[in-house]
Amino acid sequence: MDDTFCYGVKAQNPRPRCIFFANRVLKLWLFFFVFICFPLVLSNGEETTNANKLIKIGAIIDIHSRTGREEKTALDIAVQSFNSNDSNNHKLSLHIQDSGRNPLLAATVARKLIKEQEVEVIIGLETWEEAVVVGDIGSRAQVPVLSFAAPAITPPLATARWPFLVRMANEDSKQMKCIAAIIGLFNWKRVIVIYEDDSFGSESGKLALLSEALQDVGSEVEFRLVLPPFSSVTNPNVAVHEELKNLQKK
């Protein structure tokens, strides 16, 4: 349910519903935006004598997942777009590593990127667990780490603990409050939550936060439809269609 938006049609009373889908388009545009703008930050007002400086950027993603493939495409397009602009005094060199959403592997490849590739920034990291371990490594090496992952609730003294970790997303509790506010605005008393199964167990915490936020606006989760991981399904479109058809019969 990362970067979740609300799509729904208010049904006839007494069964108004709101259906949620994970939307990753915003994240991909954020990748593009960061890669276009971040070299200006890295230059830090350097004189033009450093023209044509090559900025090495590391990316840690799950390249075997659908999200990872989309992120890789967005990263490649962003770098190509930036480098094709002849007016830029800096060029980007992208080094992508696969973490498989495994925090230990993410830490290993982060050290490799810093030591062997000498990257000046690391971007990516789909889970908060990955973000914090790489944030520790980045803080010790003084390499900024930009992550689109966010915790359910921001830990105390997070900035002091991970001074080089830049979180590009709000914590889950704020996202869930935003969703609940939309539901409250439309006076939907019962909602259906639809999401892809997360084998890492992160969805349970988000759903708890959503349920709590819904209570504050007088609503509740009527039903949860958990879709199988798309990577495990031969034809995801057909599988989702069948699940939605079954849902309509309930």
Tab-separated table of C-alpha atoms in Angstrom:
chain	number	residue	atom	x	y	z
A	1	MET	CA	0.000	0.000	0.000
A	2	ASP	CA	2.931	2.351	-0.538
A	3	ASP	CA	2.016	5.632	-2.213
A	4	THR	CA	-1.635	4.632	-2.061
A	5	PHE	CA	-4.384	6.603	-3.714
A	6	CYS	CA	-8.108	6.209	-3.331
A	7	TYR	CA	-10.180	5.134	-6.326
A	8	GLY	CA	-13.791	4.291	-5.791
A	9	VAL	CA	-17.409	4.943	-6.574
A	10	LYS	CA	-19.874	5.548	-3.797
A	11	ALA	CA	-22.320	2.677	-3.957
A	12	GLN	CA	-25.956	2.838	-2.959
A	13	ASN	CA	-26.557	2.966	0.766
A	14	PRO	CA	-26.183	1.202	3.048
A	15	ARG	CA	-22.994	-0.220	1.498
A	16	PRO	CA	-20.707	2.621	0.402
A	17	ARG	CA	-17.243	1.301	-0.330
A	18	CYS	CA	-13.834	2.557	-1.196
A	19	ILE	CA	-11.319	0.366	-3.001
A	20	PHE	CA	-7.569	0.888	-2.733
A	21	PHE	CA	-4.826	-0.063	-5.116
A	22	ALA	CA	-1.062	0.402	-4.777
A	23	ASN	CA	0.063	3.116	-7.203
A	24	ARG	CA	3.793	3.324	-7.941
A	25	VAL	CA	3.644	5.951	-10.685
A	26	LEU	CA	4.370	8.733	-8.189
A	27	LYS	CA	7.471	6.917	-6.953
A	28	LEU	CA	8.804	6.568	-10.483
A	29	TRP	CA	8.341	10.277	-11.154
A	30	LEU	CA	10.135	11.012	-7.890
A	31	PHE	CA	13.062	8.934	-9.107
A	32	PHE	CA	13.154	11.035	-12.257
A	33	PHE	CA	12.888	14.318	-10.352
A	34	VAL	CA	15.622	13.436	-7.845
A	35	PHE	CA	18.064	12.375	-10.546
A	36	ILE	CA	17.514	15.570	-12.499
A	37	CYS	CA	17.886	17.861	-9.484
A	38	PHE	CA	20.298	16.087	-7.144
A	39	PRO	CA	23.514	16.814	-9.087
A	40	LEU	CA	22.844	20.494	-8.477
A	41	VAL	CA	22.891	19.766	-4.754
A	42	LEU	CA	26.060	17.678	-4.991
A	43	SER	CA	27.867	20.452	-6.829
A	44	ASN	CA	27.306	22.689	-3.787
A	45	GLY	CA	28.140	25.850	-5.612
A	46	GLU	CA	31.358	24.589	-7.175
A	47	GLU	CA	33.072	26.841	-9.698
A	48	THR	CA	32.851	26.092	-13.382
A	49	THR	CA	36.425	24.799	-13.246
A	50	ASN	CA	34.852	21.464	-12.317
A	51	ALA	CA	32.999	21.361	-15.601
A	52	ASN	CA	32.168	17.917	-16.956
A	53	LYS	CA	32.613	16.326	-13.543
A	54	LEU	CA	31.346	12.741	-13.432
A	55	ILE	CA	29.003	12.087	-10.528
A	56	LYS	CA	28.732	8.425	-9.575
A	57	ILE	CA	25.315	7.442	-8.233
A	58	GLY	CA	24.486	4.082	-6.685
A	59	ALA	CA	21.036	2.533	-6.773
A	60	ILE	CA	19.893	-0.397	-4.648
A	61	ILE	CA	16.642	-1.973	-5.847
A	62	ASP	CA	14.952	-5.356	-6.194
A	63	ILE	CA	15.590	-5.774	-9.908
A	64	HIS	CA	13.659	-9.055	-10.136
A	65	SER	CA	10.365	-7.562	-8.923
A	66	ARG	CA	7.871	-5.661	-11.028
A	67	THR	CA	8.501	-2.524	-8.984
A	68	GLY	CA	12.246	-2.932	-9.358
A	69	ARG	CA	12.010	-3.262	-13.117
A	70	GLU	CA	9.881	-0.119	-13.275
A	71	GLU	CA	12.335	1.722	-11.039
A	72	LYS	CA	15.287	0.628	-13.170
A	73	THR	CA	13.548	1.954	-16.269
A	74	ALA	CA	12.842	5.272	-14.553
A	75	LEU	CA	16.451	5.546	-13.381
A	76	ASP	CA	17.881	4.779	-16.818
A	77	ILE	CA	15.588	7.323	-18.474
A	78	ALA	CA	16.439	10.001	-15.906
A	79	VAL	CA	20.193	9.538	-16.295
A	80	GLN	CA	19.972	9.442	-20.083
A	81	SER	CA	17.847	12.592	-20.116
A	82	PHE	CA	20.249	14.452	-17.840
A	83	ASN	CA	23.377	13.393	-19.721
A	84	SER	CA	21.884	14.289	-23.108
A	85	ASN	CA	21.574	17.940	-22.063
A	86	ASP	CA	24.714	19.626	-23.407
A	87	SER	CA	24.240	22.600	-21.084
A	88	ASN	CA	24.926	20.499	-17.966
A	89	ASN	CA	28.410	20.845	-16.461
A	90	HIS	CA	28.047	17.464	-14.756
A	91	LYS	CA	27.392	13.977	-16.073
A	92	LEU	CA	25.885	11.045	-14.199
A	93	SER	CA	27.204	7.503	-13.944
A	94	LEU	CA	24.609	5.053	-12.613
A	95	HIS	CA	25.582	1.860	-10.784
A	96	ILE	CA	22.625	-0.422	-9.970
A	97	GLN	CA	22.820	-3.259	-7.439
A	98	ASP	CA	20.184	-5.863	-6.578
A	99	SER	CA	19.122	-6.273	-2.942
A	100	GLY	CA	16.158	-8.612	-3.362
A	101	ARG	CA	14.620	-6.528	-0.525
A	102	ASN	CA	17.037	-8.276	1.824
A	103	PRO	CA	18.561	-5.843	4.387
A	104	LEU	CA	21.761	-7.888	4.787
A	105	LEU	CA	22.315	-8.012	1.025
A	106	ALA	CA	21.490	-4.308	0.786
A	107	ALA	CA	24.232	-3.577	3.348
A	108	THR	CA	26.734	-5.702	1.413
A	109	VAL	CA	26.086	-4.025	-1.929
A	110	ALA	CA	26.073	-0.578	-0.269
A	111	ARG	CA	29.612	-1.158	1.005
A	112	LYS	CA	30.601	-2.358	-2.458
A	113	LEU	CA	29.171	0.755	-4.101
A	114	ILE	CA	30.982	3.054	-1.686
A	115	LYS	CA	34.326	1.257	-1.635
A	116	GLU	CA	34.669	-0.029	-5.200
A	117	GLN	CA	32.578	2.380	-7.245
A	118	GLU	CA	33.142	5.418	-5.004
A	119	VAL	CA	29.559	6.592	-5.426
A	120	GLU	CA	28.618	9.995	-4.048
A	121	VAL	CA	25.035	9.101	-3.220
A	122	ILE	CA	22.879	5.971	-2.890
A	123	ILE	CA	19.231	5.951	-3.914
A	124	GLY	CA	16.428	3.378	-3.813
A	125	LEU	CA	15.767	0.917	-0.975
A	126	GLU	CA	12.170	-0.232	-1.077
A	127	THR	CA	11.823	-1.202	2.601
A	128	TRP	CA	12.558	0.701	5.791
A	129	GLU	CA	14.633	-2.226	7.056
A	130	GLU	CA	16.962	-1.793	4.076
A	131	ALA	CA	16.997	1.973	4.461
A	132	VAL	CA	18.215	1.991	8.061
A	133	VAL	CA	21.056	-0.491	7.603
A	134	VAL	CA	22.277	1.328	4.501
A	135	GLY	CA	21.690	4.612	6.328
A	136	ASP	CA	24.134	3.454	9.012
A	137	ILE	CA	26.733	2.625	6.377
A	138	GLY	CA	26.150	5.884	4.534
A	139	SER	CA	26.461	7.922	7.734
A	140	ARG	CA	29.817	6.331	8.590
A	141	ALA	CA	31.125	6.960	5.062
A	142	GLN	CA	29.408	10.368	4.837
A	143	VAL	CA	27.537	9.312	1.712
A	144	PRO	CA	23.913	10.541	1.435
A	145	VAL	CA	21.276	7.816	1.200
A	146	LEU	CA	17.964	8.758	-0.433
A	147	SER	CA	15.168	6.312	0.267
A	148	PHE	CA	11.503	6.240	-0.710
A	149	ALA	CA	10.758	3.824	2.133
A	150	ALA	CA	9.218	5.091	5.347
A	151	PRO	CA	8.588	3.535	8.760
A	152	ALA	CA	5.133	3.083	10.208
A	153	ILE	CA	6.074	5.677	12.844
A	154	THR	CA	9.295	7.665	12.777
A	155	PRO	CA	11.677	6.425	15.513
A	156	PRO	CA	12.806	8.975	18.133
A	157	LEU	CA	16.074	10.754	17.294
A	158	ALA	CA	16.014	9.298	13.778
A	159	THR	CA	17.824	12.322	12.346
A	160	ALA	CA	20.615	12.053	14.914
A	161	ARG	CA	20.963	8.310	14.408
A	162	TRP	CA	20.991	8.426	10.586
A	163	PRO	CA	22.216	11.925	9.688
A	164	PHE	CA	22.919	10.989	6.053
A	165	LEU	CA	19.606	9.181	5.488
A	166	VAL	CA	17.132	11.321	3.542
A	167	ARG	CA	13.614	9.932	3.631
A	168	MET	CA	11.590	10.961	0.586
A	169	ALA	CA	8.237	9.648	1.839
A	170	ASN	CA	6.016	10.381	4.811
A	171	GLU	CA	5.677	7.782	7.527
A	172	ASP	CA	2.855	5.288	7.072
A	173	SER	CA	0.714	6.739	9.860
A	174	LYS	CA	0.453	10.062	7.997
A	175	GLN	CA	-0.413	8.315	4.744
A	176	MET	CA	-3.148	6.318	6.460
A	177	LYS	CA	-4.567	9.470	8.076
A	178	CYS	CA	-4.686	11.070	4.645
A	179	ILE	CA	-6.610	8.105	3.231
A	180	ALA	CA	-8.991	8.148	6.209
A	181	ALA	CA	-9.604	11.865	5.704
A	182	ILE	CA	-10.664	11.221	2.090
A	183	ILE	CA	-13.008	8.460	3.225
A	184	GLY	CA	-14.452	10.706	5.922
A	185	LEU	CA	-15.029	13.472	3.356
A	186	PHE	CA	-17.181	11.138	1.250
A	187	ASN	CA	-18.850	9.718	4.371
A	188	TRP	CA	-17.959	6.138	3.445
A	189	LYS	CA	-18.716	4.104	6.559
A	190	ARG	CA	-17.350	0.777	5.343
A	191	VAL	CA	-14.470	0.176	2.965
A	192	ILE	CA	-12.810	-2.706	1.175
A	193	VAL	CA	-9.021	-2.820	1.129
A	194	ILE	CA	-7.343	-4.551	-1.826
A	195	TYR	CA	-3.613	-5.114	-1.830
A	196	GLU	CA	-0.929	-7.462	-3.094
A	197	ASP	CA	0.363	-9.974	-0.578
A	198	ASP	CA	3.652	-8.892	0.952
A	199	SER	CA	5.811	-11.860	1.896
A	200	PHE	CA	7.883	-9.571	4.141
A	201	GLY	CA	4.929	-8.931	6.448
A	202	SER	CA	5.012	-5.147	6.234
A	203	GLU	CA	1.360	-4.771	5.281
A	204	SER	CA	0.014	-5.900	8.658
A	205	GLY	CA	1.349	-2.803	10.387
A	206	LYS	CA	-0.058	-0.484	7.733
A	207	LEU	CA	-3.485	-2.085	7.915
A	208	ALA	CA	-3.507	-1.630	11.677
A	209	LEU	CA	-2.700	2.055	11.207
A	210	LEU	CA	-5.418	2.358	8.553
A	211	SER	CA	-8.017	0.717	10.799
A	212	GLU	CA	-7.127	3.086	13.614
A	213	ALA	CA	-7.309	6.119	11.335
A	214	LEU	CA	-10.676	4.988	9.964
A	215	GLN	CA	-12.094	4.765	13.476
A	216	ASP	CA	-11.286	8.445	13.947
A	217	VAL	CA	-13.600	9.328	11.025
A	218	GLY	CA	-16.332	6.859	11.958
A	219	SER	CA	-15.490	4.227	9.332
A	220	GLU	CA	-14.213	0.673	9.356
A	221	VAL	CA	-12.650	-1.950	7.106
A	222	GLU	CA	-15.477	-4.192	5.937
A	223	PHE	CA	-13.371	-6.685	4.004
A	224	ARG	CA	-9.755	-7.275	2.985
A	225	LEU	CA	-8.966	-8.779	-0.398
A	226	VAL	CA	-5.368	-10.019	-0.452
A	227	LEU	CA	-4.098	-10.670	-3.973
A	228	PRO	CA	-1.316	-13.240	-4.470
A	229	PRO	CA	2.152	-11.888	-5.272
A	230	PHE	CA	2.084	-11.002	-8.959
A	231	SER	CA	5.452	-12.668	-9.439
A	232	SER	CA	3.893	-16.008	-8.475
A	233	VAL	CA	0.974	-15.747	-10.924
A	234	THR	CA	1.227	-16.769	-14.577
A	235	ASN	CA	-1.255	-14.136	-15.766
A	236	PRO	CA	-1.681	-11.366	-13.138
A	237	ASN	CA	-4.366	-9.529	-15.133
A	238	VAL	CA	-6.588	-12.600	-15.275
A	239	ALA	CA	-5.971	-13.411	-11.609
A	240	VAL	CA	-6.928	-9.908	-10.483
A	241	HIS	CA	-9.994	-9.891	-12.720
A	242	GLU	CA	-11.205	-13.175	-11.241
A	243	GLU	CA	-10.654	-11.962	-7.699
A	244	LEU	CA	-12.634	-8.785	-8.377
A	245	LYS	CA	-15.451	-10.775	-9.953
A	246	ASN	CA	-15.632	-12.968	-6.850
A	247	LEU	CA	-15.618	-9.867	-4.688
A	248	GLN	CA	-18.656	-8.452	-6.513
A	249	LYS	CA	-20.603	-11.587	-5.607
A	250	LYS	CA	-20.059	-11.110	-1.878
